Amino acid sequence: MSPPNVVWITLDSVRSDHVTPGGATRNTTPKLQQIVDSPEGYYHDHCISHGRWSLPSITSILTGTYPSYHQTGFDNNVLVSEVPTASELFSDVGYTTACLSRNPHLSSETNLDRGFDRFKYVQASTLLQNAGLKTTAKFLANIRTHSAGFELNKYAHSTPYIINDIAKRWVQDFTQSNNPFFFYLHYNETHTPYYPPLPYLDAFDEEFHMEPREAARRVLEICDNKDEHMANGFSEFSDEDWRILSAMYDSEIKYTDKMIGDLIEYVMKKSNRKTIFIVTADHGELFGEYGVFGHTLVLHDGLVHVPLVTHGLDVEQDLVQHVDILRTLAEKAGVDTESMQGLDLRTESRDFAVAQTSAANLDPYLKFNSEFNSEHYIQDAQSDVVRTKSHKLRTGKDQEWLFELPDEETDILESNQNIAYELREKRDGWYQQHGSVSERSDDTYSEEMMQRLEDLGYH
């Protein structure tokens, strides 16, 4: 049997309970639901990301290794040369490899472009250069349909139309060859700030009272000052503010769902061999849980429980992690998986998942409020969670909490020491198997990269 094509689509900042197959209260992802309902589709109910933010999570996706091993986003700003990438490994067995990225963490600055035959990081400042004159002209002609119209604020504009146009050209090229392809795409529109294209501004406006464009501009203002709002415990937020944040976030998801559905349909029509599709998220988003707006500080399920839709993978397991999906794909493609740490889900299953994060940096919030409430955050050490389908043990240095999911407010540690003991045993054995690489990197980001990250709210 010839090896399959692989199309892996990662959405930024999408939590599982905000997509239709994950039980969202709004119909945000009808296209994803169609894929799930198709004969080869499946929704994995408990996909646990490897971290709470993009860099460690994307690195795990693209290497098949855990953050404690690759250390990217922990001790290192970039992926070290000792850790092979999926693009290199798939190339070794004859795949054409390609990546389209809208996230600066997935760029040459982090070495995550390594091994791709084609790679583009699409950013506003180099749009014409990266997208080309034809795509740029088409986007401008459709700017009221697929973006914010003639809006001067660059953060109001959307780029999935551009990503899709480039992607379709590349797919057309791929299908002219006899080689299978591994195509990784990262859509960033569901990241803050949330400003959906004009036709989607009123997608869920029945739940708030502002005029939709006014609501979107208010969301831009909130996102621009989110550190200060968090520091002050959202004391200036109204119920309407929370409603419009949630509505605009879901509207962004709905638009992105349409665009990825469009791309998947195109690939299905053009593909000259079996194609496996993966649609997931690098992490989720919090809307006030543990005093957080965004994706920082904690490993709450709103950040680590992410959607995962597969089509053609032929695996129906619920508790999975991204390293498992990559390992399973690699095994199907005849790729060398010696460097990968995930499970082959065709023959193995997991009974717990692990997510990790570095120490919480409170400086951005303390500068606005020296009495910032830090009770939920682990400041002095790396922290992790061990999660099963029913329970979650959160640990860092001398702090520990146990929760019976989905409740992450009631600590049941004292009355359930037997469950905590079992999860500690799982965690300790896991760490013995997944140490760190020997190499450390002293690479630092360029000033341009630092500015791009600051614009996205990273510190």
GROMACS .gro file of C-alpha atoms in nm:
model
  459
    1MET     CA    1   0.000   0.000   0.000
    2SER     CA    2   0.138   0.342  -0.093
    3PRO     CA    3   0.205   0.583   0.196
    4PRO     CA    4  -0.071   0.839   0.260
    5ASN     CA    5  -0.060   1.215   0.226
    6VAL     CA    6  -0.086   1.399   0.558
    7VAL     CA    7  -0.252   1.737   0.610
    8TRP     CA    8  -0.215   1.859   0.969
    9ILE     CA    9  -0.406   2.178   1.057
   10THR     CA   10  -0.342   2.348   1.391
   11LEU     CA   11  -0.571   2.625   1.515
   12ASP     CA   12  -0.430   2.868   1.768
   13SER     CA   13  -0.594   2.911   2.110
   14VAL     CA   14  -0.903   2.693   2.058
   15ARG     CA   15  -1.041   2.506   2.357
   16SER     CA   16  -1.233   2.182   2.319
   17ASP     CA   17  -1.560   2.302   2.468
   18HIS     CA   18  -1.586   2.581   2.207
   19VAL     CA   19  -1.611   2.352   1.904
   20THR     CA   20  -1.932   2.180   1.802
   21PRO     CA   21  -1.819   1.816   1.845
   22GLY     CA   22  -1.669   1.912   2.183
   23GLY     CA   23  -2.007   2.024   2.317
   24ALA     CA   24  -1.997   2.398   2.243
   25THR     CA   25  -2.315   2.586   2.331
   26ARG     CA   26  -2.296   2.764   1.992
   27ASN     CA   27  -2.264   2.589   1.656
   28THR     CA   28  -1.912   2.718   1.594
   29THR     CA   29  -1.771   2.441   1.377
   30PRO     CA   30  -2.030   2.284   1.145
   31LYS     CA   31  -1.758   2.189   0.894
   32LEU     CA   32  -1.560   2.001   1.159
   33GLN     CA   33  -1.879   1.829   1.267
   34GLN     CA   34  -1.937   1.713   0.908
   35ILE     CA   35  -1.589   1.561   0.904
   36VAL     CA   36  -1.653   1.387   1.236
   37ASP     CA   37  -1.984   1.249   1.105
   38SER     CA   38  -1.828   1.118   0.783
   39PRO     CA   39  -1.732   0.747   0.757
   40GLU     CA   40  -1.361   0.801   0.828
   41GLY     CA   41  -1.400   1.086   1.077
   42TYR     CA   42  -1.357   1.079   1.454
   43TYR     CA   43  -1.356   1.328   1.743
   44HIS     CA   44  -1.110   1.240   2.021
   45ASP     CA   45  -1.287   1.363   2.335
   46HIS     CA   46  -0.980   1.394   2.557
   47CYS     CA   47  -0.692   1.537   2.356
   48ILE     CA   48  -0.447   1.695   2.601
   49SER     CA   49  -0.193   1.941   2.465
   50HIS     CA   50   0.163   1.937   2.593
   51GLY     CA   51   0.163   2.294   2.718
   52ARG     CA   52  -0.044   2.605   2.772
   53TRP     CA   53   0.112   2.816   2.495
   54SER     CA   54   0.235   2.787   2.141
   55LEU     CA   55   0.610   2.734   2.146
   56PRO     CA   56   0.639   2.418   2.359
   57SER     CA   57   0.316   2.279   2.219
   58ILE     CA   58   0.403   2.329   1.850
   59THR     CA   59   0.751   2.190   1.911
   60SER     CA   60   0.602   1.875   2.061
   61ILE     CA   61   0.367   1.841   1.764
   62LEU     CA   62   0.651   1.877   1.513
   63THR     CA   63   0.903   1.653   1.690
   64GLY     CA   64   0.686   1.393   1.861
   65THR     CA   65   0.866   1.464   2.191
   66TYR     CA   66   0.757   1.609   2.524
   67PRO     CA   67   0.853   1.959   2.650
   68SER     CA   68   1.068   1.807   2.926
   69TYR     CA   69   1.274   1.648   2.648
   70HIS     CA   70   1.298   1.914   2.378
   71GLN     CA   71   1.304   2.201   2.633
   72THR     CA   72   1.183   2.454   2.372
   73GLY     CA   73   0.983   2.720   2.552
   74PHE     CA   74   1.145   2.617   2.881
   75ASP     CA   75   1.524   2.656   2.891
   76ASN     CA   76   1.557   2.716   2.516
   77ASN     CA   77   1.413   2.974   2.280
   78VAL     CA   78   1.480   2.751   1.980
   79LEU     CA   79   1.473   2.383   1.891
   80VAL     CA   80   1.818   2.232   1.937
   81SER     CA   81   1.979   2.041   1.653
   82GLU     CA   82   1.981   1.710   1.845
   83VAL     CA   83   1.604   1.671   1.814
   84PRO     CA   84   1.485   1.562   1.466
   85THR     CA   85   1.175   1.725   1.321
   86ALA     CA   86   0.882   1.550   1.157
   87SER     CA   87   0.960   1.733   0.833
   88GLU     CA   88   1.312   1.587   0.828
   89LEU     CA   89   1.192   1.237   0.909
   90PHE     CA   90   0.912   1.238   0.650
   91SER     CA   91   1.153   1.381   0.391
   92ASP     CA   92   1.388   1.091   0.457
   93VAL     CA   93   1.129   0.845   0.322
   94GLY     CA   94   1.042   1.045   0.013
   95TYR     CA   95   0.772   1.284   0.130
   96THR     CA   96   0.742   1.638  -0.001
   97THR     CA   97   0.713   1.851   0.314
   98ALA     CA   98   0.559   2.196   0.345
   99CYS     CA   99   0.445   2.440   0.613
  100LEU     CA  100   0.236   2.756   0.615
  101SER     CA  101   0.248   2.948   0.943
  102ARG     CA  102   0.083   3.256   1.086
  103ASN     CA  103   0.250   3.223   1.426
  104PRO     CA  104   0.600   3.368   1.486
  105HIS     CA  105   0.678   3.076   1.716
  106LEU     CA  106   0.660   2.860   1.404
  107SER     CA  107   0.926   3.035   1.199
  108SER     CA  108   1.299   3.037   1.124
  109GLU     CA  109   1.354   3.223   1.453
  110THR     CA  110   1.277   2.906   1.649
  111ASN     CA  111   1.435   2.655   1.405
  112LEU     CA  112   1.095   2.493   1.355
  113ASP     CA  113   1.120   2.558   0.982
  114ARG     CA  114   1.399   2.298   0.972
  115GLY     CA  115   1.348   2.023   0.717
  116PHE     CA  116   1.051   2.164   0.524
  117ASP     CA  117   1.092   2.169   0.146
  118ARG     CA  118   0.858   2.468   0.138
  119PHE     CA  119   0.804   2.703   0.428
  120LYS     CA  120   0.631   3.040   0.461
  121TYR     CA  121   0.566   3.243   0.770
  122VAL     CA  122   0.296   3.486   0.658
  123GLN     CA  123   0.299   3.818   0.842
  124ALA     CA  124   0.137   4.150   0.766
  125SER     CA  125   0.463   4.339   0.710
  126THR     CA  126   0.573   4.100   0.434
  127LEU     CA  127   0.232   4.004   0.297
  128LEU     CA  128   0.302   4.093  -0.065
  129GLN     CA  129   0.641   3.918  -0.054
  130ASN     CA  130   0.506   3.599   0.103
  131ALA     CA  131   0.164   3.575  -0.060
  132GLY     CA  132   0.253   3.711  -0.401
  133LEU     CA  133   0.083   3.977  -0.609
  134LYS     CA  134  -0.202   3.756  -0.732
  135THR     CA  135  -0.306   3.633  -0.387
  136THR     CA  136  -0.271   3.979  -0.235
  137ALA     CA  137  -0.488   4.130  -0.509
  138LYS     CA  138  -0.754   3.860  -0.459
  139PHE     CA  139  -0.749   3.922  -0.083
  140LEU     CA  140  -0.794   4.297  -0.127
  141ALA     CA  141  -1.083   4.234  -0.367
  142ASN     CA  142  -1.246   4.017  -0.097
  143ILE     CA  143  -1.146   4.228   0.203
  144ARG     CA  144  -1.507   4.290   0.309
  145THR     CA  145  -1.595   3.922   0.285
  146HIS     CA  146  -1.288   3.767   0.442
  147SER     CA  147  -1.159   4.048   0.663
  148ALA     CA  148  -1.250   4.375   0.835
  149GLY     CA  149  -1.299   4.587   0.524
  150PHE     CA  150  -1.108   4.911   0.504
  151GLU     CA  151  -1.008   4.914   0.869
  152LEU     CA  152  -0.678   5.083   0.959
  153ASN     CA  153  -0.606   4.873   1.269
  154LYS     CA  154  -0.393   4.585   1.139
  155TYR     CA  155  -0.505   4.358   1.424
  156ALA     CA  156  -0.860   4.366   1.289
  157HIS     CA  157  -0.765   4.186   0.970
  158SER     CA  158  -0.788   3.813   0.901
  159THR     CA  159  -0.559   3.595   0.693
  160PRO     CA  160  -0.716   3.247   0.645
  161TYR     CA  161  -0.819   3.349   0.292
  162ILE     CA  162  -0.453   3.418   0.214
  163ILE     CA  163  -0.334   3.095   0.379
  164ASN     CA  164  -0.593   2.896   0.183
  165ASP     CA  165  -0.504   3.057  -0.149
  166ILE     CA  166  -0.134   2.978  -0.104
  167ALA     CA  167  -0.216   2.629   0.024
  168LYS     CA  168  -0.429   2.545  -0.279
  169ARG     CA  169  -0.149   2.647  -0.515
  170TRP     CA  170   0.094   2.429  -0.326
  171VAL     CA  171  -0.144   2.132  -0.322
  172GLN     CA  172  -0.186   2.169  -0.697
  173ASP     CA  173   0.193   2.146  -0.727
  174PHE     CA  174   0.215   1.846  -0.492
  175THR     CA  175  -0.036   1.648  -0.695
  176GLN     CA  176   0.181   1.682  -1.006
  177SER     CA  177   0.437   1.457  -0.835
  178ASN     CA  178   0.426   1.089  -0.748
  179ASN     CA  179   0.557   1.166  -0.400
  180PRO     CA  180   0.326   1.175  -0.098
  181PHE     CA  181   0.317   1.504   0.092
  182PHE     CA  182   0.323   1.610   0.458
  183PHE     CA  183   0.158   1.953   0.479
  184TYR     CA  184   0.142   2.138   0.813
  185LEU     CA  185  -0.069   2.457   0.846
  186HIS     CA  186  -0.108   2.688   1.145
  187TYR     CA  187  -0.404   2.929   1.150
  188ASN     CA  188  -0.371   3.212   1.402
  189GLU     CA  189  -0.699   3.404   1.376
  190THR     CA  190  -0.852   3.250   1.689
  191HIS     CA  191  -0.567   3.404   1.894
  192THR     CA  192  -0.629   3.738   2.064
  193PRO     CA  193  -0.737   3.994   1.962
  194TYR     CA  194  -1.068   3.863   1.828
  195TYR     CA  195  -1.200   4.064   1.533
  196PRO     CA  196  -1.396   3.842   1.291
  197PRO     CA  197  -1.444   3.929   0.923
  198LEU     CA  198  -1.738   4.161   0.859
  199PRO     CA  199  -1.992   3.889   0.766
  200TYR     CA  200  -1.918   3.712   1.096
  201LEU     CA  201  -1.937   4.008   1.334
  202ASP     CA  202  -2.302   3.935   1.405
  203ALA     CA  203  -2.273   3.554   1.403
  204PHE     CA  204  -2.363   3.538   1.773
  205ASP     CA  205  -2.484   3.894   1.839
  206GLU     CA  206  -2.811   3.776   1.995
  207GLU     CA  207  -2.618   3.732   2.319
  208PHE     CA  208  -2.500   4.093   2.359
  209HIS     CA  209  -2.652   4.439   2.321
  210MET     CA  210  -2.383   4.644   2.145
  211GLU     CA  211  -2.374   4.705   1.773
  212PRO     CA  212  -2.142   4.427   1.638
  213ARG     CA  213  -1.868   4.654   1.502
  214GLU     CA  214  -1.867   4.849   1.829
  215ALA     CA  215  -1.842   4.521   2.018
  216ALA     CA  216  -1.546   4.409   1.806
  217ARG     CA  217  -1.366   4.737   1.870
  218ARG     CA  218  -1.431   4.703   2.243
  219VAL     CA  219  -1.274   4.354   2.225
  220LEU     CA  220  -0.966   4.503   2.056
  221GLU     CA  221  -0.938   4.753   2.341
  222ILE     CA  222  -0.976   4.481   2.606
  223CYS     CA  223  -0.714   4.261   2.442
  224ASP     CA  224  -0.473   4.552   2.410
  225ASN     CA  225  -0.489   4.602   2.789
  226LYS     CA  226  -0.548   4.246   2.905
  227ASP     CA  227  -0.250   4.237   3.147
  228GLU     CA  228  -0.384   4.538   3.334
  229HIS     CA  229  -0.736   4.393   3.339
  230MET     CA  230  -0.603   4.065   3.479
  231ALA     CA  231  -0.386   4.241   3.736
  232ASN     CA  232  -0.690   4.425   3.868
  233GLY     CA  233  -0.910   4.118   3.880
  234PHE     CA  234  -1.127   4.239   3.588
  235SER     CA  235  -1.275   4.495   3.827
  236GLU     CA  236  -1.375   4.721   3.536
  237PHE     CA  237  -1.535   4.440   3.333
  238SER     CA  238  -1.909   4.427   3.288
  239ASP     CA  239  -2.112   4.115   3.212
  240GLU     CA  240  -2.146   4.258   2.861
  241ASP     CA  241  -1.766   4.259   2.823
  242TRP     CA  242  -1.748   3.888   2.899
  243ARG     CA  243  -2.036   3.819   2.658
  244ILE     CA  244  -1.877   4.004   2.368
  245LEU     CA  245  -1.536   3.844   2.430
  246SER     CA  246  -1.690   3.498   2.414
  247ALA     CA  247  -1.908   3.584   2.114
  248MET     CA  248  -1.625   3.735   1.908
  249TYR     CA  249  -1.396   3.446   1.996
  250ASP     CA  250  -1.658   3.198   1.879
  251SER     CA  251  -1.720   3.404   1.564
  252GLU     CA  252  -1.350   3.378   1.481
  253ILE     CA  253  -1.371   3.002   1.531
  254LYS     CA  254  -1.676   2.983   1.304
  255TYR     CA  255  -1.502   3.172   1.023
  256THR     CA  256  -1.183   2.966   1.056
  257ASP     CA  257  -1.395   2.650   1.052
  258LYS     CA  258  -1.541   2.754   0.716
  259MET     CA  259  -1.195   2.815   0.572
  260ILE     CA  260  -1.040   2.489   0.687
  261GLY     CA  261  -1.349   2.305   0.563
  262ASP     CA  262  -1.300   2.469   0.226
  263LEU     CA  263  -0.934   2.367   0.216
  264ILE     CA  264  -1.005   2.007   0.317
  265GLU     CA  265  -1.270   1.977   0.045
  266TYR     CA  266  -1.019   2.111  -0.208
  267VAL     CA  267  -0.750   1.863  -0.104
  268MET     CA  268  -0.998   1.574  -0.117
  269LYS     CA  269  -1.088   1.664  -0.476
  270LYS     CA  270  -0.728   1.711  -0.588
  271SER     CA  271  -0.552   1.434  -0.398
  272ASN     CA  272  -0.415   1.148  -0.605
  273ARG     CA  273  -0.383   0.913  -0.306
  274LYS     CA  274  -0.529   0.853   0.040
  275THR     CA  275  -0.496   1.165   0.255
  276ILE     CA  276  -0.513   1.169   0.634
  277PHE     CA  277  -0.642   1.493   0.790
  278ILE     CA  278  -0.566   1.612   1.143
  279VAL     CA  279  -0.737   1.923   1.285
  280THR     CA  280  -0.645   2.028   1.637
  281ALA     CA  281  -0.525   2.324   1.848
  282ASP     CA  282  -0.192   2.402   2.008
  283HIS     CA  283  -0.363   2.510   2.331
  284GLY     CA  284  -0.688   2.667   2.449
  285GLU     CA  285  -0.796   2.995   2.605
  286LEU     CA  286  -0.924   3.107   2.945
  287PHE     CA  287  -1.206   3.355   3.006
  288GLY     CA  288  -1.164   3.437   3.373
  289GLU     CA  289  -1.095   3.088   3.512
  290TYR     CA  290  -0.829   3.117   3.784
  291GLY     CA  291  -0.825   3.491   3.717
  292VAL     CA  292  -0.678   3.448   3.367
  293PHE     CA  293  -0.782   3.587   3.032
  294GLY     CA  294  -0.573   3.436   2.753
  295HIS     CA  295  -0.330   3.146   2.783
  296THR     CA  296  -0.082   3.211   3.057
  297LEU     CA  297   0.025   3.111   3.409
  298VAL     CA  298  -0.171   2.785   3.467
  299LEU     CA  299  -0.250   2.439   3.327
  300HIS     CA  300  -0.627   2.461   3.355
  301ASP     CA  301  -0.827   2.233   3.124
  302GLY     CA  302  -0.946   2.538   2.933
  303LEU     CA  303  -0.586   2.559   2.811
  304VAL     CA  304  -0.476   2.197   2.779
  305HIS     CA  305  -0.798   2.018   2.675
  306VAL     CA  306  -0.803   2.089   2.302
  307PRO     CA  307  -1.011   1.970   2.005
  308LEU     CA  308  -0.886   1.688   1.786
  309VAL     CA  309  -1.061   1.575   1.469
  310THR     CA  310  -0.906   1.304   1.254
  311HIS     CA  311  -1.014   1.172   0.918
  312GLY     CA  312  -0.860   0.859   0.770
  313LEU     CA  313  -0.640   0.781   1.071
  314ASP     CA  314  -0.848   0.472   1.154
  315VAL     CA  315  -0.795   0.518   1.528
  316GLU     CA  316  -1.082   0.564   1.774
  317GLN     CA  317  -0.926   0.646   2.108
  318ASP     CA  318  -1.035   0.934   2.327
  319LEU     CA  319  -0.744   1.004   2.565
  320VAL     CA  320  -0.457   1.102   2.337
  321GLN     CA  321  -0.176   1.357   2.302
  322HIS     CA  322  -0.027   1.514   1.992
  323VAL     CA  323   0.290   1.307   2.016
  324ASP     CA  324   0.072   0.997   1.980
  325ILE     CA  325  -0.092   1.128   1.664
  326LEU     CA  326   0.245   1.209   1.505
  327ARG     CA  327   0.388   0.870   1.602
  328THR     CA  328   0.087   0.690   1.455
  329LEU     CA  329   0.108   0.890   1.132
  330ALA     CA  330   0.480   0.822   1.107
  331GLU     CA  331   0.434   0.448   1.156
  332LYS     CA  332   0.171   0.442   0.881
  333ALA     CA  333   0.409   0.629   0.649
  334GLY     CA  334   0.709   0.406   0.716
  335VAL     CA  335   0.898   0.685   0.893
  336ASP     CA  336   1.175   0.618   1.146
  337THR     CA  337   1.011   0.678   1.486
  338GLU     CA  338   1.308   0.604   1.712
  339SER     CA  339   1.330   0.968   1.826
  340MET     CA  340   0.955   0.998   1.898
  341GLN     CA  341   0.805   0.954   2.243
  342GLY     CA  342   0.437   0.909   2.164
  343LEU     CA  343   0.236   0.588   2.132
  344ASP     CA  344   0.134   0.410   1.815
  345LEU     CA  345  -0.239   0.430   1.874
  346ARG     CA  346  -0.309   0.134   1.646
  347THR     CA  347  -0.154  -0.102   1.899
  348GLU     CA  348  -0.123   0.099   2.223
  349SER     CA  349  -0.341   0.320   2.440
  350ARG     CA  350  -0.271   0.561   2.722
  351ASP     CA  351  -0.444   0.582   3.058
  352PHE     CA  352  -0.304   0.924   3.153
  353ALA     CA  353  -0.166   1.237   2.988
  354VAL     CA  354   0.092   1.491   3.102
  355ALA     CA  355   0.107   1.865   3.033
  356GLN     CA  356   0.392   2.088   3.147
  357THR     CA  357   0.476   2.455   3.186
  358SER     CA  358   0.760   2.670   3.310
  359ALA     CA  359   0.733   2.880   3.626
  360ALA     CA  360   0.461   3.145   3.622
  361ASN     CA  361   0.595   3.494   3.551
  362LEU     CA  362   0.388   3.743   3.749
  363ASP     CA  363   0.593   4.054   3.665
  364PRO     CA  364   0.358   4.179   3.389
  365TYR     CA  365   0.072   4.186   3.641
  366LEU     CA  366   0.256   4.302   3.951
  367LYS     CA  367   0.363   4.619   3.772
  368PHE     CA  368  -0.004   4.714   3.748
  369ASN     CA  369  -0.105   4.585   4.090
  370SER     CA  370   0.141   4.493   4.365
  371GLU     CA  371  -0.139   4.301   4.541
  372PHE     CA  372  -0.221   4.085   4.240
  373ASN     CA  373  -0.386   3.760   4.358
  374SER     CA  374  -0.137   3.480   4.288
  375GLU     CA  375  -0.296   3.191   4.481
  376HIS     CA  376  -0.347   2.970   4.175
  377TYR     CA  377   0.001   3.011   4.024
  378ILE     CA  378   0.327   2.823   4.071
  379GLN     CA  379   0.603   3.084   4.056
  380ASP     CA  380   0.923   2.916   4.167
  381ALA     CA  381   0.940   2.601   3.957
  382GLN     CA  382   0.821   2.417   3.651
  383SER     CA  383   0.479   2.262   3.705
  384ASP     CA  384   0.281   1.982   3.547
  385VAL     CA  385  -0.053   1.809   3.546
  386VAL     CA  386  -0.125   1.438   3.525
  387ARG     CA  387  -0.468   1.391   3.374
  388THR     CA  388  -0.695   1.093   3.326
  389LYS     CA  389  -1.047   1.109   3.186
  390SER     CA  390  -1.185   1.162   3.536
  391HIS     CA  391  -0.914   1.325   3.751
  392LYS     CA  392  -0.632   1.574   3.736
  393LEU     CA  393  -0.332   1.611   3.967
  394ARG     CA  394  -0.163   1.951   3.943
  395THR     CA  395   0.184   1.977   4.097
  396GLY     CA  396   0.467   2.225   4.132
  397LYS     CA  397   0.746   2.221   4.388
  398ASP     CA  398   0.568   2.201   4.728
  399GLN     CA  399   0.218   2.269   4.593
  400GLU     CA  400  -0.035   2.007   4.488
  401TRP     CA  401  -0.404   1.998   4.399
  402LEU     CA  402  -0.634   1.713   4.296
  403PHE     CA  403  -0.955   1.767   4.101
  404GLU     CA  404  -1.243   1.549   3.991
  405LEU     CA  405  -1.314   1.675   3.641
  406PRO     CA  406  -1.472   1.888   3.511
  407ASP     CA  407  -1.459   2.072   3.847
  408GLU     CA  408  -1.124   2.250   3.884
  409GLU     CA  409  -1.228   2.466   4.176
  410THR     CA  410  -1.278   2.203   4.448
  411ASP     CA  411  -0.954   2.051   4.570
  412ILE     CA  412  -1.026   1.691   4.676
  413LEU     CA  413  -0.665   1.600   4.761
  414GLU     CA  414  -0.710   1.556   5.136
  415SER     CA  415  -0.998   1.311   5.107
  416ASN     CA  416  -0.863   1.116   4.806
  417GLN     CA  417  -0.503   1.035   4.887
  418ASN     CA  418  -0.527   0.698   4.713
  419ILE     CA  419  -0.607   0.861   4.376
  420ALA     CA  420  -0.333   1.120   4.429
  421TYR     CA  421  -0.084   0.843   4.510
  422GLU     CA  422  -0.167   0.654   4.189
  423LEU     CA  423  -0.128   0.967   3.977
  424ARG     CA  424   0.203   1.056   4.146
  425GLU     CA  425   0.331   0.707   4.068
  426LYS     CA  426   0.231   0.749   3.703
  427ARG     CA  427   0.399   1.090   3.688
  428ASP     CA  428   0.722   0.979   3.851
  429GLY     CA  429   0.755   0.680   3.620
  430TRP     CA  430   0.682   0.902   3.323
  431TYR     CA  431   0.961   1.147   3.415
  432GLN     CA  432   1.211   0.864   3.444
  433GLN     CA  433   1.146   0.785   3.077
  434HIS     CA  434   1.132   1.139   2.936
  435GLY     CA  435   1.440   1.336   3.040
  436SER     CA  436   1.584   1.641   2.867
  437VAL     CA  437   1.834   1.658   2.582
  438SER     CA  438   2.195   1.728   2.670
  439GLU     CA  439   2.231   2.035   2.450
  440ARG     CA  440   2.130   2.383   2.564
  441SER     CA  441   2.082   2.673   2.327
  442ASP     CA  442   2.190   3.031   2.395
  443ASP     CA  443   2.014   3.163   2.083
  444THR     CA  444   1.810   3.479   2.132
  445TYR     CA  445   1.537   3.631   1.919
  446SER     CA  446   1.580   3.924   1.685
  447GLU     CA  447   1.429   4.261   1.779
  448GLU     CA  448   1.167   4.212   1.507
  449MET     CA  449   1.068   3.876   1.658
  450MET     CA  450   1.046   4.025   2.008
  451GLN     CA  451   0.814   4.297   1.877
  452ARG     CA  452   0.591   4.043   1.702
  453LEU     CA  453   0.565   3.838   2.021
  454GLU     CA  454   0.488   4.149   2.226
  455ASP     CA  455   0.211   4.237   1.980
  456LEU     CA  456   0.059   3.895   2.047
  457GLY     CA  457   0.077   3.946   2.425
  458TYR     CA  458   0.380   3.727   2.503
  459HIS     CA  459   0.629   3.844   2.768
   0.00000   0.00000   0.00000
